[in-house]
PDB file of C-alpha atoms and ligand atoms in Angstrom:
ATOM      1  CA  MET A 147     109.868  90.798 110.855  1.00  0.00           C
ATOM      2  CA  PRO A 148     112.721  93.453 109.906  1.00  0.00           C
ATOM      3  CA  LYS A 149     113.503  93.606 106.268  1.00  0.00           C
ATOM      4  CA  GLU A 150     116.988  92.196 105.351  1.00  0.00           C
ATOM      5  CA  THR A 151     119.266  94.883 104.480  1.00  0.00           C
ATOM      6  CA  GLN A 152     120.370  95.244 100.910  1.00  0.00           C
ATOM      7  CA  LYS A 153     123.911  93.770 100.451  1.00  0.00           C
ATOM      8  CA  ASN A 154     126.433  95.548  98.773  1.00  0.00           C
ATOM      9  CA  PHE A 155     128.465  94.009  95.741  1.00  0.00           C
ATOM     10  CA  GLU A 156     131.590  92.864  97.837  1.00  0.00           C
ATOM     11  CA  GLN A 157     129.224  91.078 100.252  1.00  0.00           C
ATOM     12  CA  ASN A 158     127.385  89.184  97.330  1.00  0.00           C
ATOM     13  CA  MET A 159     130.706  88.226  95.922  1.00  0.00           C
ATOM     14  CA  GLU A 160     131.849  86.917  99.512  1.00  0.00           C
ATOM     15  CA  ALA A 161     128.644  84.758  99.574  1.00  0.00           C
ATOM     16  CA  MET A 162     129.186  83.606  96.066  1.00  0.00           C
ATOM     17  CA  SER A 163     132.883  82.602  96.786  1.00  0.00           C
ATOM     18  CA  LYS A 164     131.502  79.858  99.023  1.00  0.00           C
ATOM     19  CA  MET A 165     129.741  78.319  96.226  1.00  0.00           C
ATOM     20  CA  SER A 166     131.042  75.036  94.649  1.00  0.00           C
ATOM     21  CA  PRO A 167     132.055  75.197  91.054  1.00  0.00           C
ATOM     22  CA  VAL A 168     129.021  73.474  89.918  1.00  0.00           C
ATOM     23  CA  GLU A 169     126.775  75.746  91.843  1.00  0.00           C
ATOM     24  CA  MET A 170     128.626  78.651  90.461  1.00  0.00           C
ATOM     25  CA  GLN A 171     128.196  77.567  86.826  1.00  0.00           C
ATOM     26  CA  ALA A 172     124.458  77.102  87.679  1.00  0.00           C
ATOM     27  CA  LYS A 173     124.343  80.642  89.141  1.00  0.00           C
ATOM     28  CA  ILE A 174     126.041  81.995  85.992  1.00  0.00           C
ATOM     29  CA  LYS A 175     123.747  80.046  83.637  1.00  0.00           C
ATOM     30  CA  ASP A 176     120.615  81.629  85.504  1.00  0.00           C
ATOM     31  CA  LEU A 177     122.241  85.008  85.353  1.00  0.00           C
ATOM     32  CA  ASP A 178     122.700  84.412  81.366  1.00  0.00           C
ATOM     33  CA  LYS A 179     118.880  84.278  81.101  1.00  0.00           C
ATOM     34  CA  ILE A 180     118.507  87.633  82.553  1.00  0.00           C
ATOM     35  CA  CYS A 181     121.548  89.270  80.868  1.00  0.00           C
ATOM     36  CA  ILE A 182     120.505  91.837  78.234  1.00  0.00           C
ATOM     37  CA  CYS A 183     123.880  92.153  76.455  1.00  0.00           C
ATOM     38  CA  LYS A 184     122.281  90.465  73.347  1.00  0.00           C
ATOM     39  CA  LYS A 185     120.236  93.735  72.959  1.00  0.00           C
ATOM     40  CA  CYS A 186     123.376  96.063  73.210  1.00  0.00           C
ATOM     41  CA  PRO A 187     124.698  97.801  70.213  1.00  0.00           C
ATOM     42  CA  THR A 188     128.404  96.831  71.459  1.00  0.00           C
ATOM     43  CA  TYR A 189     127.334  93.218  71.389  1.00  0.00           C
ATOM     44  CA  VAL A 190     125.207  92.949  68.165  1.00  0.00           C
ATOM     45  CA  GLY A 191     127.182  91.816  65.103  1.00  0.00           C
ATOM     46  CA  THR A 192     130.368  91.046  66.677  1.00  0.00           C
ATOM     47  CA  GLY A 193     129.820  87.353  66.750  1.00  0.00           C
ATOM     48  CA  GLU A 194     130.347  87.125  70.441  1.00  0.00           C
ATOM     49  CA  ASN A 195     127.991  84.369  72.127  1.00  0.00           C
ATOM     50  CA  LYS A 196     129.053  84.689  75.696  1.00  0.00           C
ATOM     51  CA  LEU A 197     127.169  86.643  78.186  1.00  0.00           C
ATOM     52  CA  THR A 198     127.192  87.908  81.763  1.00  0.00           C
ATOM     53  CA  PHE A 199     130.493  89.786  81.335  1.00  0.00           C
ATOM     54  CA  CYS A 200     129.901  91.165  84.958  1.00  0.00           C
ATOM     55  CA  ALA A 201     130.711  87.722  86.177  1.00  0.00           C
ATOM     56  CA  ILE A 202     133.104  86.027  83.573  1.00  0.00           C
ATOM     57  CA  GLY A 203     135.238  89.138  82.647  1.00  0.00           C
ATOM     58  CA  LYS A 204     136.139  90.653  79.515  1.00  0.00           C
ATOM     59  CA  SER A 205     135.117  89.489  76.014  1.00  0.00           C
ATOM     60  CA  SER A 206     137.940  88.403  73.701  1.00  0.00           C
ATOM     61  CA  ILE A 207     135.916  89.394  70.631  1.00  0.00           C
ATOM     62  CA  ILE A 208     134.243  92.590  71.608  1.00  0.00           C
ATOM     63  CA  LYS A 209     136.655  95.521  71.069  1.00  0.00           C
ATOM     64  CA  LYS A 210     134.533  98.461  70.174  1.00  0.00           C
ATOM     65  CA  ASP A 211     132.362 100.595  72.525  1.00  0.00           C
ATOM     66  CA  LYS A 212     129.097 101.515  70.993  1.00  0.00           C
ATOM     67  CA  GLY A 213     127.253 102.256  74.367  1.00  0.00           C
ATOM     68  CA  CYS A 214     126.479  99.749  77.298  1.00  0.00           C
ATOM     69  CA  LEU A 215     122.830  98.599  78.553  1.00  0.00           C
ATOM     70  CA  CYS A 216     124.193  97.068  81.924  1.00  0.00           C
ATOM     71  CA  PRO A 217     123.049 100.085  84.086  1.00  0.00           C
ATOM     72  CA  GLY A 218     119.382  99.084  83.241  1.00  0.00           C
ATOM     73  CA  CYS A 219     119.956  95.346  83.606  1.00  0.00           C
ATOM     74  CA  PRO A 220     118.286  93.461  86.401  1.00  0.00           C
ATOM     75  CA  VAL A 221     121.520  91.503  87.224  1.00  0.00           C
ATOM     76  CA  GLN A 222     123.224  94.919  87.873  1.00  0.00           C
ATOM     77  CA  LYS A 223     120.507  95.493  90.732  1.00  0.00           C
ATOM     78  CA  THR A 224     120.616  91.860  91.927  1.00  0.00           C
ATOM     79  CA  LEU A 225     124.317  91.749  92.521  1.00  0.00           C
ATOM     80  CA  ALA A 226     124.523  95.264  93.331  1.00  0.00           C
ATOM     81  CA  LEU A 227     126.953  96.050  90.630  1.00  0.00           C
ATOM     82  CA  ARG A 228     128.212  99.497  90.319  1.00  0.00           C
ATOM     83  CA  TRP A 229     130.010  99.478  86.876  1.00  0.00           C
ATOM     84  CA  ASP A 230     129.476  99.076  83.141  1.00  0.00           C
ATOM     85  CA  ARG A 231     131.235  97.862  79.991  1.00  0.00           C
ATOM     86  CA  TYR A 232     132.134  94.584  81.632  1.00  0.00           C
ATOM     87  CA  CYS A 233     132.697  92.999  78.022  1.00  0.00           C
ATOM     88  CA  LEU A 234     135.489  95.612  77.629  1.00  0.00           C
ATOM     89  CA  LYS A 235     136.651  96.629  81.057  1.00  0.00           C
ATOM     90  CA  GLY A 236     136.449  93.479  83.083  1.00  0.00           C
ATOM     91  CA  SER A 237     134.222  91.748  85.643  1.00  0.00           C
ATOM     92  CA  GLY A 238     132.552  93.564  88.534  1.00  0.00           C
ATOM     93  CA  LYS A 239     135.319  91.858  90.854  1.00  0.00           C
ATOM     94  CA  GLU A 240     137.843  93.371  88.572  1.00  0.00           C
ATOM     95  CA  GLN A 241     136.400  96.606  88.293  1.00  0.00           C
ATOM     96  CA  SER A 242     135.920  96.760  92.253  1.00  0.00           C
ATOM     97  CA  GLY A 243     139.699  95.958  92.837  1.00  0.00           C
ATOM     98  CA  MET A 244     138.803  92.820  94.571  1.00  0.00           C
ATOM     99  CA  LYS A 245     141.126  91.083  92.112  1.00  0.00           C
TER     100      LYS A 245
HETATM  101  S1  SF4 B  36     125.031  93.797  84.042  1.00  0.00           S
HETATM  102 FE1  SF4 B  36     125.587  93.856  81.946  1.00  0.00          FE
HETATM  103  S2  SF4 B  36     127.025  92.135  81.485  1.00  0.00           S
HETATM  104 FE2  SF4 B  36     126.077  91.624  83.636  1.00  0.00          FE
HETATM  105  S3  SF4 B  36     124.339  90.492  83.124  1.00  0.00           S
HETATM  106 FE3  SF4 B  36     123.498  92.571  82.909  1.00  0.00          FE
HETATM  107  S4  SF4 B  36     123.881  93.157  80.763  1.00  0.00           S
HETATM  108 FE4  SF4 B  36     124.973  91.365  81.087  1.00  0.00          FE
HETATM  109  S1  SF4 B  37     128.716  94.545  79.061  1.00  0.00           S
HETATM  110 FE1  SF4 B  37     127.529  96.350  78.696  1.00  0.00          FE
HETATM  111  S2  SF4 B  37     128.855  96.966  76.736  1.00  0.00           S
HETATM  112 FE2  SF4 B  37     129.254  94.983  76.817  1.00  0.00          FE
HETATM  113  S3  SF4 B  37     127.763  94.076  75.694  1.00  0.00           S
HETATM  114 FE3  SF4 B  37     127.007  93.966  77.726  1.00  0.00          FE
HETATM  115  S4  SF4 B  37     125.420  95.691  77.926  1.00  0.00           S
HETATM  116 FE4  SF4 B  37     126.904  96.013  76.036  1.00  0.00          FE
END
């Protein structure tokens, strides 16, 4: 059997856009368990409790960039994300120019 080719970020978003709101919420909840923002110096001590900014977009609380762990996060690989500092710069979709 030929291996399935790795999908790019835009293709992953296209697939996710077909999910129902309930499915999407469940998906983000799953990603929250993998997200490593909680260990990031930019996150720690800010009082923020949201996660997975690559999907939900900017934090309204985090303002100061103290580095970013996203390049080492498994979600980055799973969704083929190519950016960083999603809490400050916006979701993958926003940074890709898709929206
Ligand atoms: S890529 Fe960054 S924002 Fe997205 S889940 Fe991983 S650590 Fe969190
Ligand atoms: S998105 Fe990146 S910079 Fe922001 S808290 Fe998560 S790991 Fe840190």
